[in-house]
Each structure stands twice: as C-alpha cells, then as structure tokens.
Amino acid sequence: MPSSRARSLNETRDRILDVALEVLGDNPDAGMGDIASAAAVVRRTVYGHFPSRLDLIRTLTQRAVTEMTAVLTEVGAANAEADATWAEFVARMWPVAHRYRVLLALRRGEYGEAIHGLLGPLDELLADLVKRGQDSDVFAQHLPAGTLSQLAYGTVFAIADGDLSNATRGPRAATITSLLLLGVPETRATALAADQP
C-alpha cells in the first residue's frame, strides 16, 4: 500500500493533469504558469511532476490513449458488425473525446510528432476495425483503411471540440457523421446512433 506522501503526490499529479485539460481546452497556448495558477500550486510543483510542457502533453496523450484503447478493445470483443462496433465505440468514447479534445489542436502544432507517436497503437486498432468493415462490405473501400479511420476518428474529435457544452446531440452527431464518412448508408447510420444510450 502506498504511503500517504506517495498518495498525496499522485493526487497532486492527477489534479494538475485534470486542471491542465481544462486550461488547455480553453486556451491550447496556455503555459505552465497558467496551469499552476489554475491548480492552486506553485510552478515548481508543476515542473516537479512534468519537467517540460512536452512532458505534460505526452502524459495527457498517453492517458487519453489508454482510456480510448480500453474502450475500443472492450467494444471490439463483442464481435458485432463493424459499423455497430464503431457506433458503440463513439458513444462510449464520447466523454473521453470531449475531455481530451484539446489534443486535436495540439496535434496540429509543435507537439504533433509526439502526439502522433503515442496515438500509434490506437490508430492501428481503428484501422483494423475499418479494414474488417471494408472486408465485409460494411464500410467504403475508396480509401485505405488507415486513412479512412483517421478521417472518421478526426471527425469525432472535431465535433467534440465544437460541442463545448457536451450536449446530448454531440455524440449522436459524431456517430452519424463518422459512419457516413465510413460509407455507411444514412438510414443505417441513423439507426445505429439511435441504438446508443
């Protein structure tokens, strides 16, 4: 069992990460000082856990990848049709995508290479799911599975980024739009979205 000091350090680290997501979500260019102020700690405390802004971004990305991979692995284990699996993945991943939506903006900037590298395992799982859908004629075949999965997946994050209220229409819009991009007919995409809680 960890000591009370170790628990306290882990709690502080987790709080800094949670606050960093909020601060960076409002302003992707926010600095470590902004994060320290919002977390009600001194900058030295933030730097004690994350020696650089890049370390903080990497940790946030790894946390997101871990959460999203767990969701995708779990829904993929049901062996449902690929489009139904995708719809359930989006619905269950929505809170994660909404929470980590800032990574989309950061992925396009100076941290892009680091974020892309960490997203690799998740990208492979998504490409495998799309390839399975292409092989069973559920998804379109006009683009390679990796490219098509990135377009559909990116759309989910783009909708999450624009839906700052995390309203109920966001997950439905993300599910339908991403399924349409994957080549699923509108009636089927709408029905699959309606099946999600």
PDB file of C-alpha atoms in Angstrom:
ATOM      1  CA  MET A   1       0.000   0.000   0.000  1.00  0.00           C
ATOM      2  CA  PRO A   2       1.469   3.393  -0.985  1.00  0.00           C
ATOM      3  CA  SER A   3       2.486   5.777   1.765  1.00  0.00           C
ATOM      4  CA  SER A   4       0.377   8.853   2.487  1.00  0.00           C
ATOM      5  CA  ARG A   5       3.111  11.011   0.933  1.00  0.00           C
ATOM      6  CA  ALA A   6       3.069   8.928  -2.279  1.00  0.00           C
ATOM      7  CA  ARG A   7      -0.744   9.113  -2.378  1.00  0.00           C
ATOM      8  CA  SER A   8      -0.581  12.869  -1.894  1.00  0.00           C
ATOM      9  CA  LEU A   9       1.953  13.236  -4.729  1.00  0.00           C
ATOM     10  CA  ASN A  10      -0.206  11.087  -7.040  1.00  0.00           C
ATOM     11  CA  GLU A  11      -3.314  13.097  -6.141  1.00  0.00           C
ATOM     12  CA  THR A  12      -1.471  16.363  -6.853  1.00  0.00           C
ATOM     13  CA  ARG A  13      -0.184  14.993 -10.162  1.00  0.00           C
ATOM     14  CA  ASP A  14      -3.668  13.820 -11.180  1.00  0.00           C
ATOM     15  CA  ARG A  15      -5.178  17.173 -10.174  1.00  0.00           C
ATOM     16  CA  ILE A  16      -2.578  19.021 -12.268  1.00  0.00           C
ATOM     17  CA  LEU A  17      -3.435  16.805 -15.266  1.00  0.00           C
ATOM     18  CA  ASP A  18      -7.178  17.378 -14.813  1.00  0.00           C
ATOM     19  CA  VAL A  19      -6.704  21.128 -14.498  1.00  0.00           C
ATOM     20  CA  ALA A  20      -4.299  21.158 -17.455  1.00  0.00           C
ATOM     21  CA  LEU A  21      -7.016  19.601 -19.632  1.00  0.00           C
ATOM     22  CA  GLU A  22      -9.452  22.350 -18.648  1.00  0.00           C
ATOM     23  CA  VAL A  23      -6.940  25.179 -19.052  1.00  0.00           C
ATOM     24  CA  LEU A  24      -5.584  23.889 -22.369  1.00  0.00           C
ATOM     25  CA  GLY A  25      -9.139  23.175 -23.532  1.00  0.00           C
ATOM     26  CA  ASP A  26      -9.918  26.870 -23.087  1.00  0.00           C
ATOM     27  CA  ASN A  27      -6.554  28.009 -24.466  1.00  0.00           C
ATOM     28  CA  PRO A  28      -4.239  25.474 -26.181  1.00  0.00           C
ATOM     29  CA  ASP A  29      -1.395  28.009 -25.906  1.00  0.00           C
ATOM     30  CA  ALA A  30      -1.646  28.276 -22.093  1.00  0.00           C
ATOM     31  CA  GLY A  31       1.663  27.949 -20.292  1.00  0.00           C
ATOM     32  CA  MET A  32       2.784  26.008 -17.273  1.00  0.00           C
ATOM     33  CA  GLY A  33       2.280  29.096 -15.099  1.00  0.00           C
ATOM     34  CA  ASP A  34      -1.365  29.298 -16.169  1.00  0.00           C
ATOM     35  CA  ILE A  35      -1.826  25.645 -15.274  1.00  0.00           C
ATOM     36  CA  ALA A  36      -0.096  26.103 -11.908  1.00  0.00           C
ATOM     37  CA  SER A  37      -2.335  29.073 -11.057  1.00  0.00           C
ATOM     38  CA  ALA A  38      -5.494  27.203 -12.007  1.00  0.00           C
ATOM     39  CA  ALA A  39      -4.372  24.161  -9.982  1.00  0.00           C
ATOM     40  CA  ALA A  40      -3.589  26.419  -6.995  1.00  0.00           C
ATOM     41  CA  VAL A  41       0.016  25.230  -6.821  1.00  0.00           C
ATOM     42  CA  VAL A  42       3.335  26.943  -7.470  1.00  0.00           C
ATOM     43  CA  ARG A  43       5.060  26.493 -10.824  1.00  0.00           C
ATOM     44  CA  ARG A  44       7.800  24.464  -9.141  1.00  0.00           C
ATOM     45  CA  THR A  45       5.187  21.851  -8.189  1.00  0.00           C
ATOM     46  CA  VAL A  46       4.028  21.534 -11.799  1.00  0.00           C
ATOM     47  CA  TYR A  47       7.617  21.287 -13.030  1.00  0.00           C
ATOM     48  CA  GLY A  48       8.356  18.741 -10.294  1.00  0.00           C
ATOM     49  CA  HIS A  49       5.818  16.399 -11.893  1.00  0.00           C
ATOM     50  CA  PHE A  50       6.314  17.467 -15.513  1.00  0.00           C
ATOM     51  CA  PRO A  51       9.786  18.879 -16.304  1.00  0.00           C
ATOM     52  CA  SER A  52       8.503  20.480 -19.514  1.00  0.00           C
ATOM     53  CA  ARG A  53       5.272  21.328 -21.295  1.00  0.00           C
ATOM     54  CA  LEU A  54       6.060  18.496 -23.711  1.00  0.00           C
ATOM     55  CA  ASP A  55       6.174  16.029 -20.785  1.00  0.00           C
ATOM     56  CA  LEU A  56       2.762  17.264 -19.668  1.00  0.00           C
ATOM     57  CA  ILE A  57       1.312  16.924 -23.195  1.00  0.00           C
ATOM     58  CA  ARG A  58       2.810  13.433 -23.567  1.00  0.00           C
ATOM     59  CA  THR A  59       1.300  12.356 -20.257  1.00  0.00           C
ATOM     60  CA  LEU A  60      -2.127  13.727 -21.223  1.00  0.00           C
ATOM     61  CA  THR A  61      -1.906  11.956 -24.577  1.00  0.00           C
ATOM     62  CA  GLN A  62      -0.868   8.655 -23.008  1.00  0.00           C
ATOM     63  CA  ARG A  63      -3.747   8.911 -20.555  1.00  0.00           C
ATOM     64  CA  ALA A  64      -6.184   9.522 -23.446  1.00  0.00           C
ATOM     65  CA  VAL A  65      -4.737   6.651 -25.490  1.00  0.00           C
ATOM     66  CA  THR A  66      -5.050   4.275 -22.534  1.00  0.00           C
ATOM     67  CA  GLU A  67      -8.695   5.221 -21.971  1.00  0.00           C
ATOM     68  CA  MET A  68      -9.673   5.080 -25.658  1.00  0.00           C
ATOM     69  CA  THR A  69      -7.817   1.815 -26.294  1.00  0.00           C
ATOM     70  CA  ALA A  70      -9.610   0.212 -23.343  1.00  0.00           C
ATOM     71  CA  VAL A  71     -12.994   1.299 -24.758  1.00  0.00           C
ATOM     72  CA  LEU A  72     -12.182   0.099 -28.283  1.00  0.00           C
ATOM     73  CA  THR A  73     -10.820  -3.238 -27.046  1.00  0.00           C
ATOM     74  CA  GLU A  74     -13.919  -3.814 -24.940  1.00  0.00           C
ATOM     75  CA  VAL A  75     -16.444  -2.987 -27.671  1.00  0.00           C
ATOM     76  CA  GLY A  76     -14.436  -4.924 -30.251  1.00  0.00           C
ATOM     77  CA  ALA A  77     -14.602  -8.045 -28.108  1.00  0.00           C
ATOM     78  CA  ALA A  78     -18.358  -8.317 -28.768  1.00  0.00           C
ATOM     79  CA  ASN A  79     -17.666  -9.287 -32.421  1.00  0.00           C
ATOM     80  CA  ALA A  80     -20.630  -7.259 -33.696  1.00  0.00           C
ATOM     81  CA  GLU A  81     -20.757  -5.889 -37.244  1.00  0.00           C
ATOM     82  CA  ALA A  82     -18.016  -3.314 -37.797  1.00  0.00           C
ATOM     83  CA  ASP A  83     -20.469  -0.411 -38.141  1.00  0.00           C
ATOM     84  CA  ALA A  84     -22.249  -1.344 -34.889  1.00  0.00           C
ATOM     85  CA  THR A  85     -18.866  -1.666 -33.165  1.00  0.00           C
ATOM     86  CA  TRP A  86     -17.843   1.767 -34.456  1.00  0.00           C
ATOM     87  CA  ALA A  87     -21.123   3.317 -33.268  1.00  0.00           C
ATOM     88  CA  GLU A  88     -20.738   1.829 -29.793  1.00  0.00           C
ATOM     89  CA  PHE A  89     -17.100   2.927 -29.684  1.00  0.00           C
ATOM     90  CA  VAL A  90     -18.039   6.533 -30.496  1.00  0.00           C
ATOM     91  CA  ALA A  91     -20.909   6.587 -27.998  1.00  0.00           C
ATOM     92  CA  ARG A  92     -18.783   5.152 -25.196  1.00  0.00           C
ATOM     93  CA  MET A  93     -15.725   7.173 -26.124  1.00  0.00           C
ATOM     94  CA  TRP A  94     -17.607  10.498 -26.328  1.00  0.00           C
ATOM     95  CA  PRO A  95     -16.841  11.623 -22.763  1.00  0.00           C
ATOM     96  CA  VAL A  96     -13.173  10.771 -23.337  1.00  0.00           C
ATOM     97  CA  ALA A  97     -13.085  12.565 -26.704  1.00  0.00           C
ATOM     98  CA  HIS A  98     -14.804  15.577 -25.184  1.00  0.00           C
ATOM     99  CA  ARG A  99     -12.391  15.659 -22.240  1.00  0.00           C
ATOM    100  CA  TYR A 100      -9.290  15.303 -24.448  1.00  0.00           C
ATOM    101  CA  ARG A 101     -10.497  17.392 -27.403  1.00  0.00           C
ATOM    102  CA  VAL A 102      -7.589  19.822 -26.929  1.00  0.00           C
ATOM    103  CA  LEU A 103      -5.255  17.098 -28.251  1.00  0.00           C
ATOM    104  CA  LEU A 104      -6.731  17.707 -31.708  1.00  0.00           C
ATOM    105  CA  ALA A 105      -5.486  21.302 -31.631  1.00  0.00           C
ATOM    106  CA  LEU A 106      -2.162  20.342 -30.067  1.00  0.00           C
ATOM    107  CA  ARG A 107      -1.702  17.556 -32.624  1.00  0.00           C
ATOM    108  CA  ARG A 108      -1.564  20.180 -35.371  1.00  0.00           C
ATOM    109  CA  GLY A 109       1.134  22.210 -33.611  1.00  0.00           C
ATOM    110  CA  GLU A 110       4.658  21.776 -32.320  1.00  0.00           C
ATOM    111  CA  TYR A 111       3.700  18.675 -30.317  1.00  0.00           C
ATOM    112  CA  GLY A 112       2.243  16.895 -33.325  1.00  0.00           C
ATOM    113  CA  GLU A 113       5.060  14.397 -33.751  1.00  0.00           C
ATOM    114  CA  ALA A 114       4.986  13.353 -30.079  1.00  0.00           C
ATOM    115  CA  ILE A 115       1.200  13.031 -30.055  1.00  0.00           C
ATOM    116  CA  HIS A 116       1.142  11.082 -33.341  1.00  0.00           C
ATOM    117  CA  GLY A 117       3.741   8.682 -31.975  1.00  0.00           C
ATOM    118  CA  LEU A 118       1.730   7.961 -28.835  1.00  0.00           C
ATOM    119  CA  LEU A 119      -1.515   7.532 -30.783  1.00  0.00           C
ATOM    120  CA  GLY A 120       0.031   4.805 -32.938  1.00  0.00           C
ATOM    121  CA  PRO A 121      -1.448   1.773 -31.115  1.00  0.00           C
ATOM    122  CA  LEU A 122      -4.933   3.314 -31.119  1.00  0.00           C
ATOM    123  CA  ASP A 123      -4.603   4.264 -34.795  1.00  0.00           C
ATOM    124  CA  GLU A 124      -3.751   0.631 -35.605  1.00  0.00           C
ATOM    125  CA  LEU A 125      -6.790  -0.692 -33.725  1.00  0.00           C
ATOM    126  CA  LEU A 126      -9.058   1.771 -35.541  1.00  0.00           C
ATOM    127  CA  ALA A 127      -7.546   0.876 -38.915  1.00  0.00           C
ATOM    128  CA  ASP A 128      -8.073  -2.830 -38.139  1.00  0.00           C
ATOM    129  CA  LEU A 129     -11.735  -2.175 -37.333  1.00  0.00           C
ATOM    130  CA  VAL A 130     -12.232  -0.222 -40.557  1.00  0.00           C
ATOM    131  CA  LYS A 131     -10.426  -2.921 -42.555  1.00  0.00           C
ATOM    132  CA  ARG A 132     -12.748  -5.518 -41.016  1.00  0.00           C
ATOM    133  CA  GLY A 133     -15.696  -3.351 -42.116  1.00  0.00           C
ATOM    134  CA  GLN A 134     -14.265  -2.990 -45.611  1.00  0.00           C
ATOM    135  CA  ASP A 135     -13.678  -6.725 -45.903  1.00  0.00           C
ATOM    136  CA  SER A 136     -17.322  -7.397 -45.005  1.00  0.00           C
ATOM    137  CA  ASP A 137     -18.603  -4.618 -47.342  1.00  0.00           C
ATOM    138  CA  VAL A 138     -19.949  -2.578 -44.403  1.00  0.00           C
ATOM    139  CA  PHE A 139     -17.511   0.316 -44.940  1.00  0.00           C
ATOM    140  CA  ALA A 140     -16.494   2.019 -48.176  1.00  0.00           C
ATOM    141  CA  GLN A 141     -13.307   0.961 -49.931  1.00  0.00           C
ATOM    142  CA  HIS A 142     -12.424   4.174 -51.777  1.00  0.00           C
ATOM    143  CA  LEU A 143      -9.566   4.908 -49.324  1.00  0.00           C
ATOM    144  CA  PRO A 144      -7.130   2.697 -47.439  1.00  0.00           C
ATOM    145  CA  ALA A 145      -8.400   1.600 -44.007  1.00  0.00           C
ATOM    146  CA  GLY A 146      -5.808   3.695 -42.137  1.00  0.00           C
ATOM    147  CA  THR A 147      -6.738   6.882 -43.974  1.00  0.00           C
ATOM    148  CA  LEU A 148     -10.477   6.290 -43.712  1.00  0.00           C
ATOM    149  CA  SER A 149     -10.276   5.506 -39.994  1.00  0.00           C
ATOM    150  CA  GLN A 150      -8.314   8.713 -39.357  1.00  0.00           C
ATOM    151  CA  LEU A 151     -10.882  10.828 -41.206  1.00  0.00           C
ATOM    152  CA  ALA A 152     -13.794   9.309 -39.290  1.00  0.00           C
ATOM    153  CA  TYR A 153     -11.974   9.417 -35.953  1.00  0.00           C
ATOM    154  CA  GLY A 154     -10.830  13.013 -36.539  1.00  0.00           C
ATOM    155  CA  THR A 155     -14.430  13.997 -37.191  1.00  0.00           C
ATOM    156  CA  VAL A 156     -15.455  12.733 -33.751  1.00  0.00           C
ATOM    157  CA  PHE A 157     -12.826  14.959 -32.125  1.00  0.00           C
ATOM    158  CA  ALA A 158     -13.734  17.931 -34.343  1.00  0.00           C
ATOM    159  CA  ILE A 159     -17.383  17.640 -33.261  1.00  0.00           C
ATOM    160  CA  ALA A 160     -16.286  17.251 -29.618  1.00  0.00           C
ATOM    161  CA  ASP A 161     -14.161  20.390 -29.977  1.00  0.00           C
ATOM    162  CA  GLY A 162     -17.122  22.360 -31.340  1.00  0.00           C
ATOM    163  CA  ASP A 163     -19.599  20.987 -28.792  1.00  0.00           C
ATOM    164  CA  LEU A 164     -18.257  22.751 -25.721  1.00  0.00           C
ATOM    165  CA  SER A 165     -21.423  22.087 -23.737  1.00  0.00           C
ATOM    166  CA  ASN A 166     -21.032  18.292 -24.132  1.00  0.00           C
ATOM    167  CA  ALA A 167     -24.730  18.256 -25.053  1.00  0.00           C
ATOM    168  CA  THR A 168     -26.559  15.060 -25.949  1.00  0.00           C
ATOM    169  CA  ARG A 169     -26.685  15.934 -29.642  1.00  0.00           C
ATOM    170  CA  GLY A 170     -22.880  15.798 -29.836  1.00  0.00           C
ATOM    171  CA  PRO A 171     -22.476  12.023 -29.535  1.00  0.00           C
ATOM    172  CA  ARG A 172     -25.322  11.445 -31.982  1.00  0.00           C
ATOM    173  CA  ALA A 173     -23.832  13.883 -34.489  1.00  0.00           C
ATOM    174  CA  ALA A 174     -20.372  12.340 -34.067  1.00  0.00           C
ATOM    175  CA  THR A 175     -21.715   8.814 -34.531  1.00  0.00           C
ATOM    176  CA  ILE A 176     -23.786   9.596 -37.628  1.00  0.00           C
ATOM    177  CA  THR A 177     -21.183  11.835 -39.280  1.00  0.00           C
ATOM    178  CA  SER A 178     -18.309   9.405 -38.741  1.00  0.00           C
ATOM    179  CA  LEU A 179     -20.397   6.473 -40.002  1.00  0.00           C
ATOM    180  CA  LEU A 180     -21.358   8.454 -43.115  1.00  0.00           C
ATOM    181  CA  LEU A 181     -17.663   9.149 -43.741  1.00  0.00           C
ATOM    182  CA  LEU A 182     -17.026   5.422 -43.458  1.00  0.00           C
ATOM    183  CA  GLY A 183     -19.589   4.845 -46.210  1.00  0.00           C
ATOM    184  CA  VAL A 184     -22.488   3.584 -44.099  1.00  0.00           C
ATOM    185  CA  PRO A 185     -25.891   4.490 -45.608  1.00  0.00           C
ATOM    186  CA  GLU A 186     -27.682   7.316 -43.791  1.00  0.00           C
ATOM    187  CA  THR A 187     -30.640   5.194 -42.675  1.00  0.00           C
ATOM    188  CA  ARG A 188     -28.310   2.596 -41.111  1.00  0.00           C
ATOM    189  CA  ALA A 189     -26.095   5.296 -39.513  1.00  0.00           C
ATOM    190  CA  THR A 190     -29.150   6.995 -38.009  1.00  0.00           C
ATOM    191  CA  ALA A 191     -30.498   3.686 -36.700  1.00  0.00           C
ATOM    192  CA  LEU A 192     -27.156   2.772 -35.140  1.00  0.00           C
ATOM    193  CA  ALA A 193     -26.939   6.177 -33.459  1.00  0.00           C
ATOM    194  CA  ALA A 194     -30.468   5.757 -32.110  1.00  0.00           C
ATOM    195  CA  ASP A 195     -29.466   2.410 -30.560  1.00  0.00           C
ATOM    196  CA  GLN A 196     -26.815   4.073 -28.394  1.00  0.00           C
ATOM    197  CA  PRO A 197     -27.692   5.351 -24.910  1.00  0.00           C
TER     198      PRO A 197
END
